[in-house]
Amino acid sequence: MSKTNKSSKSQNLVSNILHTLRPNSKASSKSSKASTSPTNTPTMATTSLAGKVAIVTGSSRSIGAAIAKALGAAGANVVVNYVSNGAGAANEVVSAIKTAGPGDAIAAQADAGTVAGGKSLVDAAVAKWGRLDIIVLNAGIMGSKVIADVDEEFFDSHMQTNVKAPLFTVKHALQHLKEGGRIIFFSSSLTYATGPVDTPLFRTGKPQQVIDFISKQNPNGRLGLPEDIAPTVAFVASPAAQWLNGQNIRVNGGFTV
């Protein structure tokens, strides 16, 4: 075999590997000189979400609303999810996204804590925009009881809303997610861990002295805000985070390190 054929096969192999690892790569296999030219190097990933379609569960208020707005500001078309009593707040989020641009938005009523509700959100996104790229599983419940007071109903409701429904929402969405799609889970300890954030859900059932104590457990001396969380989610959802997979991301102001 000639040196030329060996070189050609080697360059084709490198090109195929680059294409597999970086689908946006434009590396050429024609020559080593061509592969180093500015127009043939792997493209720099962008934080733009233009043309992407996103679902944010529980996004009519608090953290979810801030995330929906951040995704819309980055160019995504967003399904803003609310339950039965949140239509007004959801429509305000939709209006804010449409007004600020460049993304678009619709409001969708569904109980994201049920399998049927999660499925309906996926179907709404595909029906409106014909595709799905990003799922942010933000909706959840956070009861607080000592172990002696935990009963089966309390346990089952948390597992249903925080584990079962998100899992089956993702299962239904997989058939629609495009290459480079993003699935972002929220948790206090796994996947996307926010730590204490000043929302009605966090404050429920806690006396002020407890909240004050928790607020002092990070270098900033305060609780997190929804607006502290949203920008990182927008980044993780973007092509710029293409090499970020399977990580537990702690956005908590140093509450845990």
Short mmCIF file of C-alpha atoms in Angstrom, two decimals:
data_model
loop_
_atom_site.label_atom_id
_atom_site.label_comp_id
_atom_site.label_asym_id
_atom_site.label_seq_id
_atom_site.Cartn_x
_atom_site.Cartn_y
_atom_site.Cartn_z
CA MET A 1 0.00 0.00 0.00
CA SER A 2 1.33 3.43 -0.92
CA LYS A 3 2.05 6.14 1.61
CA THR A 4 -0.60 8.28 -0.09
CA ASN A 5 -3.34 5.66 0.46
CA LYS A 6 -2.26 5.15 4.06
CA SER A 7 -2.38 8.89 4.69
CA SER A 8 -5.78 9.19 3.07
CA LYS A 9 -7.24 6.38 5.16
CA SER A 10 -5.77 7.84 8.35
CA GLN A 11 -7.25 11.26 7.62
CA ASN A 12 -10.65 9.71 6.85
CA LEU A 13 -10.55 7.90 10.19
CA VAL A 14 -9.81 11.12 12.07
CA SER A 15 -12.58 12.90 10.19
CA ASN A 16 -15.08 10.15 11.06
CA ILE A 17 -14.12 10.27 14.74
CA LEU A 18 -14.52 14.06 14.82
CA HIS A 19 -17.89 13.77 13.15
CA THR A 20 -19.03 11.19 15.69
CA LEU A 21 -17.88 13.19 18.72
CA ARG A 22 -18.72 16.60 17.30
CA PRO A 23 -21.56 16.39 14.74
CA ASN A 24 -21.08 20.08 13.91
CA SER A 25 -17.46 19.55 12.97
CA LYS A 26 -16.52 20.55 9.44
CA ALA A 27 -13.11 18.91 9.54
CA SER A 28 -12.03 17.84 6.08
CA SER A 29 -10.27 14.61 5.21
CA LYS A 30 -8.87 15.88 1.92
CA SER A 31 -5.54 17.00 3.31
CA SER A 32 -3.87 17.84 6.57
CA LYS A 33 -3.45 21.38 5.33
CA ALA A 34 -7.16 21.74 4.61
CA SER A 35 -8.10 20.34 8.02
CA THR A 36 -6.31 23.20 9.78
CA SER A 37 -7.86 25.99 7.76
CA PRO A 38 -10.36 28.27 9.57
CA THR A 39 -13.31 27.04 7.50
CA ASN A 40 -12.64 23.36 8.17
CA THR A 41 -12.04 23.27 11.92
CA PRO A 42 -14.77 22.18 14.38
CA THR A 43 -17.19 25.07 14.87
CA MET A 44 -17.26 26.90 18.19
CA ALA A 45 -20.47 25.97 20.00
CA THR A 46 -22.93 28.77 20.66
CA THR A 47 -25.13 29.67 23.61
CA SER A 48 -27.94 30.64 21.24
CA LEU A 49 -31.11 28.55 21.41
CA ALA A 50 -32.59 29.95 18.21
CA GLY A 51 -35.02 27.48 16.68
CA LYS A 52 -34.95 25.14 19.69
CA VAL A 53 -38.15 24.05 21.42
CA ALA A 54 -38.25 23.71 25.19
CA ILE A 55 -40.66 22.50 27.87
CA VAL A 56 -40.29 23.83 31.41
CA THR A 57 -42.57 22.06 33.88
CA GLY A 58 -44.02 24.20 36.67
CA SER A 59 -43.04 27.41 34.93
CA SER A 60 -45.80 29.88 35.73
CA ARG A 61 -43.89 31.30 38.72
CA SER A 62 -40.67 31.26 40.75
CA ILE A 63 -37.72 29.26 39.42
CA GLY A 64 -39.64 27.78 36.50
CA ALA A 65 -40.80 31.18 35.27
CA ALA A 66 -37.28 32.59 35.46
CA ILE A 67 -35.95 29.60 33.48
CA ALA A 68 -38.66 29.91 30.83
CA LYS A 69 -37.81 33.60 30.35
CA ALA A 70 -34.07 32.87 30.16
CA LEU A 71 -34.61 30.20 27.50
CA GLY A 72 -36.87 32.54 25.54
CA ALA A 73 -34.27 35.31 25.76
CA ALA A 74 -31.73 32.88 24.28
CA GLY A 75 -34.06 32.26 21.34
CA ALA A 76 -35.98 29.13 22.33
CA ASN A 77 -39.68 28.55 21.81
CA VAL A 78 -41.02 27.61 25.23
CA VAL A 79 -43.98 25.66 26.59
CA VAL A 80 -44.90 27.42 29.84
CA ASN A 81 -46.62 24.89 32.08
CA TYR A 82 -49.20 25.60 34.76
CA VAL A 83 -51.75 23.65 36.79
CA SER A 84 -55.43 24.58 37.04
CA ASN A 85 -55.04 27.75 39.12
CA GLY A 86 -52.04 29.31 37.36
CA ALA A 87 -53.37 30.46 33.98
CA GLY A 88 -52.97 34.16 34.72
CA ALA A 89 -49.38 33.82 35.90
CA ALA A 90 -48.49 31.53 32.98
CA ASN A 91 -49.92 33.98 30.46
CA GLU A 92 -47.83 36.75 32.02
CA VAL A 93 -44.69 34.64 31.49
CA VAL A 94 -45.72 33.95 27.89
CA SER A 95 -46.33 37.64 27.29
CA ALA A 96 -42.95 38.54 28.79
CA ILE A 97 -41.16 36.05 26.52
CA LYS A 98 -43.00 37.22 23.40
CA THR A 99 -42.37 40.88 24.22
CA ALA A 100 -38.68 40.49 25.00
CA GLY A 101 -38.00 38.04 22.19
CA PRO A 102 -36.46 36.53 20.23
CA GLY A 103 -38.15 33.31 21.39
CA ASP A 104 -41.84 32.45 21.28
CA ALA A 105 -44.03 30.81 23.94
CA ILE A 106 -47.35 29.15 24.65
CA ALA A 107 -49.07 28.32 27.93
CA ALA A 108 -50.10 24.71 28.52
CA GLN A 109 -52.26 23.46 31.37
CA ALA A 110 -51.19 20.07 32.72
CA ASP A 111 -50.38 18.43 36.02
CA ALA A 112 -46.70 17.68 35.43
CA GLY A 113 -46.79 15.46 38.51
CA THR A 114 -48.76 12.83 36.58
CA VAL A 115 -47.75 10.61 33.68
CA ALA A 116 -50.66 11.85 31.57
CA GLY A 117 -49.82 15.48 32.32
CA GLY A 118 -46.19 15.11 31.27
CA LYS A 119 -47.22 13.36 28.05
CA SER A 120 -49.65 16.16 27.19
CA LEU A 121 -46.88 18.76 27.51
CA VAL A 122 -44.66 16.87 25.09
CA ASP A 123 -47.57 16.55 22.67
CA ALA A 124 -48.34 20.28 22.96
CA ALA A 125 -44.76 21.23 22.06
CA VAL A 126 -44.65 18.94 19.05
CA ALA A 127 -48.11 20.01 17.87
CA LYS A 128 -47.13 23.69 17.99
CA TRP A 129 -43.56 23.64 16.65
CA GLY A 130 -43.07 20.15 15.21
CA ARG A 131 -40.06 19.28 17.33
CA LEU A 132 -38.63 19.09 20.85
CA ASP A 133 -35.07 19.85 21.96
CA ILE A 134 -35.06 20.70 25.67
CA ILE A 135 -36.95 19.42 28.72
CA VAL A 136 -36.47 21.12 32.07
CA LEU A 137 -38.15 19.03 34.78
CA ASN A 138 -38.57 21.76 37.35
CA ALA A 139 -41.97 20.90 38.86
CA GLY A 140 -41.88 19.15 42.20
CA ILE A 141 -43.15 19.04 45.74
CA MET A 142 -41.15 19.38 48.94
CA GLY A 143 -42.98 18.30 52.06
CA SER A 144 -41.27 18.42 55.42
CA LYS A 145 -41.98 15.84 58.11
CA VAL A 146 -39.98 14.00 60.73
CA ILE A 147 -39.71 10.28 59.95
CA ALA A 148 -42.22 9.39 62.66
CA ASP A 149 -44.90 11.40 60.84
CA VAL A 150 -44.22 10.10 57.32
CA ASP A 151 -47.06 7.90 56.08
CA GLU A 152 -47.57 6.05 52.79
CA GLU A 153 -49.66 8.82 51.26
CA PHE A 154 -46.93 11.39 51.93
CA PHE A 155 -44.24 9.10 50.53
CA ASP A 156 -46.26 8.06 47.46
CA SER A 157 -47.16 11.64 46.54
CA HIS A 158 -43.49 12.66 46.51
CA MET A 159 -42.42 9.62 44.49
CA GLN A 160 -45.25 10.19 42.01
CA THR A 161 -44.51 13.87 41.45
CA ASN A 162 -40.74 13.98 41.80
CA VAL A 163 -39.71 10.61 40.32
CA LYS A 164 -42.37 8.67 38.39
CA ALA A 165 -43.92 11.49 36.39
CA PRO A 166 -40.59 13.02 35.26
CA LEU A 167 -39.28 9.58 34.26
CA PHE A 168 -42.27 8.78 32.06
CA THR A 169 -42.33 12.31 30.64
CA VAL A 170 -38.79 11.74 29.42
CA LYS A 171 -39.70 8.30 28.10
CA HIS A 172 -42.48 9.79 25.96
CA ALA A 173 -40.25 12.66 24.83
CA LEU A 174 -37.38 10.48 23.60
CA GLN A 175 -39.08 9.77 20.28
CA HIS A 176 -39.15 13.51 19.56
CA LEU A 177 -35.86 14.78 21.00
CA LYS A 178 -33.42 15.88 18.32
CA GLU A 179 -29.69 15.19 18.22
CA GLY A 180 -28.04 17.31 20.89
CA GLY A 181 -31.26 17.44 22.93
CA ARG A 182 -31.15 18.31 26.63
CA ILE A 183 -32.90 16.69 29.60
CA ILE A 184 -32.42 18.69 32.81
CA PHE A 185 -33.68 17.35 36.15
CA PHE A 186 -34.02 19.43 39.29
CA SER A 187 -33.27 18.22 42.80
CA SER A 188 -31.84 19.35 46.10
CA SER A 189 -29.18 16.66 45.93
CA LEU A 190 -28.99 15.14 42.43
CA THR A 191 -28.69 16.31 38.82
CA TYR A 192 -29.30 20.10 38.96
CA ALA A 193 -29.01 20.95 42.66
CA THR A 194 -30.08 24.46 43.55
CA GLY A 195 -29.90 24.45 47.31
CA PRO A 196 -32.24 26.81 49.22
CA VAL A 197 -34.05 29.22 46.87
CA ASP A 198 -36.46 31.89 48.11
CA THR A 199 -39.76 30.59 46.73
CA PRO A 200 -43.17 29.94 48.32
CA LEU A 201 -42.44 26.21 48.10
CA PHE A 202 -39.26 26.61 50.13
CA ARG A 203 -40.83 28.86 52.76
CA THR A 204 -43.90 26.71 53.37
CA GLY A 205 -43.87 25.17 56.85
CA LYS A 206 -40.65 26.85 57.98
CA PRO A 207 -40.55 29.38 60.82
CA GLN A 208 -38.66 32.60 60.07
CA GLN A 209 -35.82 31.75 62.42
CA VAL A 210 -35.13 28.58 60.46
CA ILE A 211 -35.15 30.52 57.18
CA ASP A 212 -32.80 33.10 58.68
CA PHE A 213 -30.43 30.37 59.84
CA ILE A 214 -30.37 28.69 56.41
CA SER A 215 -29.81 32.06 54.73
CA LYS A 216 -26.51 32.46 56.56
CA GLN A 217 -25.11 29.10 55.45
CA ASN A 218 -23.41 30.43 52.32
CA PRO A 219 -20.80 33.19 51.72
CA ASN A 220 -23.44 35.55 50.29
CA GLY A 221 -25.50 35.44 53.47
CA ARG A 222 -28.84 35.13 51.67
CA LEU A 223 -31.19 32.67 50.01
CA GLY A 224 -30.86 32.06 46.30
CA LEU A 225 -33.29 33.73 43.90
CA PRO A 226 -34.92 32.21 40.80
CA GLU A 227 -32.90 34.66 38.72
CA ASP A 228 -29.70 33.16 40.18
CA ILE A 229 -30.64 29.75 38.80
CA ALA A 230 -32.03 30.48 35.33
CA PRO A 231 -28.86 31.62 33.48
CA THR A 232 -27.01 28.39 34.24
CA VAL A 233 -29.96 26.33 33.00
CA ALA A 234 -29.97 28.32 29.76
CA PHE A 235 -26.27 27.57 29.35
CA VAL A 236 -26.69 23.84 30.05
CA ALA A 237 -29.51 23.74 27.48
CA SER A 238 -27.34 25.35 24.81
CA PRO A 239 -24.96 23.78 22.26
CA ALA A 240 -22.07 25.34 24.21
CA ALA A 241 -22.64 22.66 26.88
CA GLN A 242 -22.33 19.81 24.38
CA TRP A 243 -19.55 18.14 26.41
CA LEU A 244 -21.50 18.30 29.67
CA ASN A 245 -23.29 15.02 30.34
CA GLY A 246 -24.50 13.13 33.41
CA GLN A 247 -23.36 15.74 35.92
CA ASN A 248 -24.72 16.93 39.24
CA ILE A 249 -24.47 20.71 38.89
CA ARG A 250 -24.63 22.62 42.17
CA VAL A 251 -25.86 26.18 41.72
CA ASN A 252 -26.29 27.07 45.38
CA GLY A 253 -24.09 30.06 46.19
CA GLY A 254 -21.67 27.87 48.14
CA PHE A 255 -24.31 26.31 50.41
CA THR A 256 -22.51 23.01 49.77
CA VAL A 257 -19.06 22.64 48.24
#
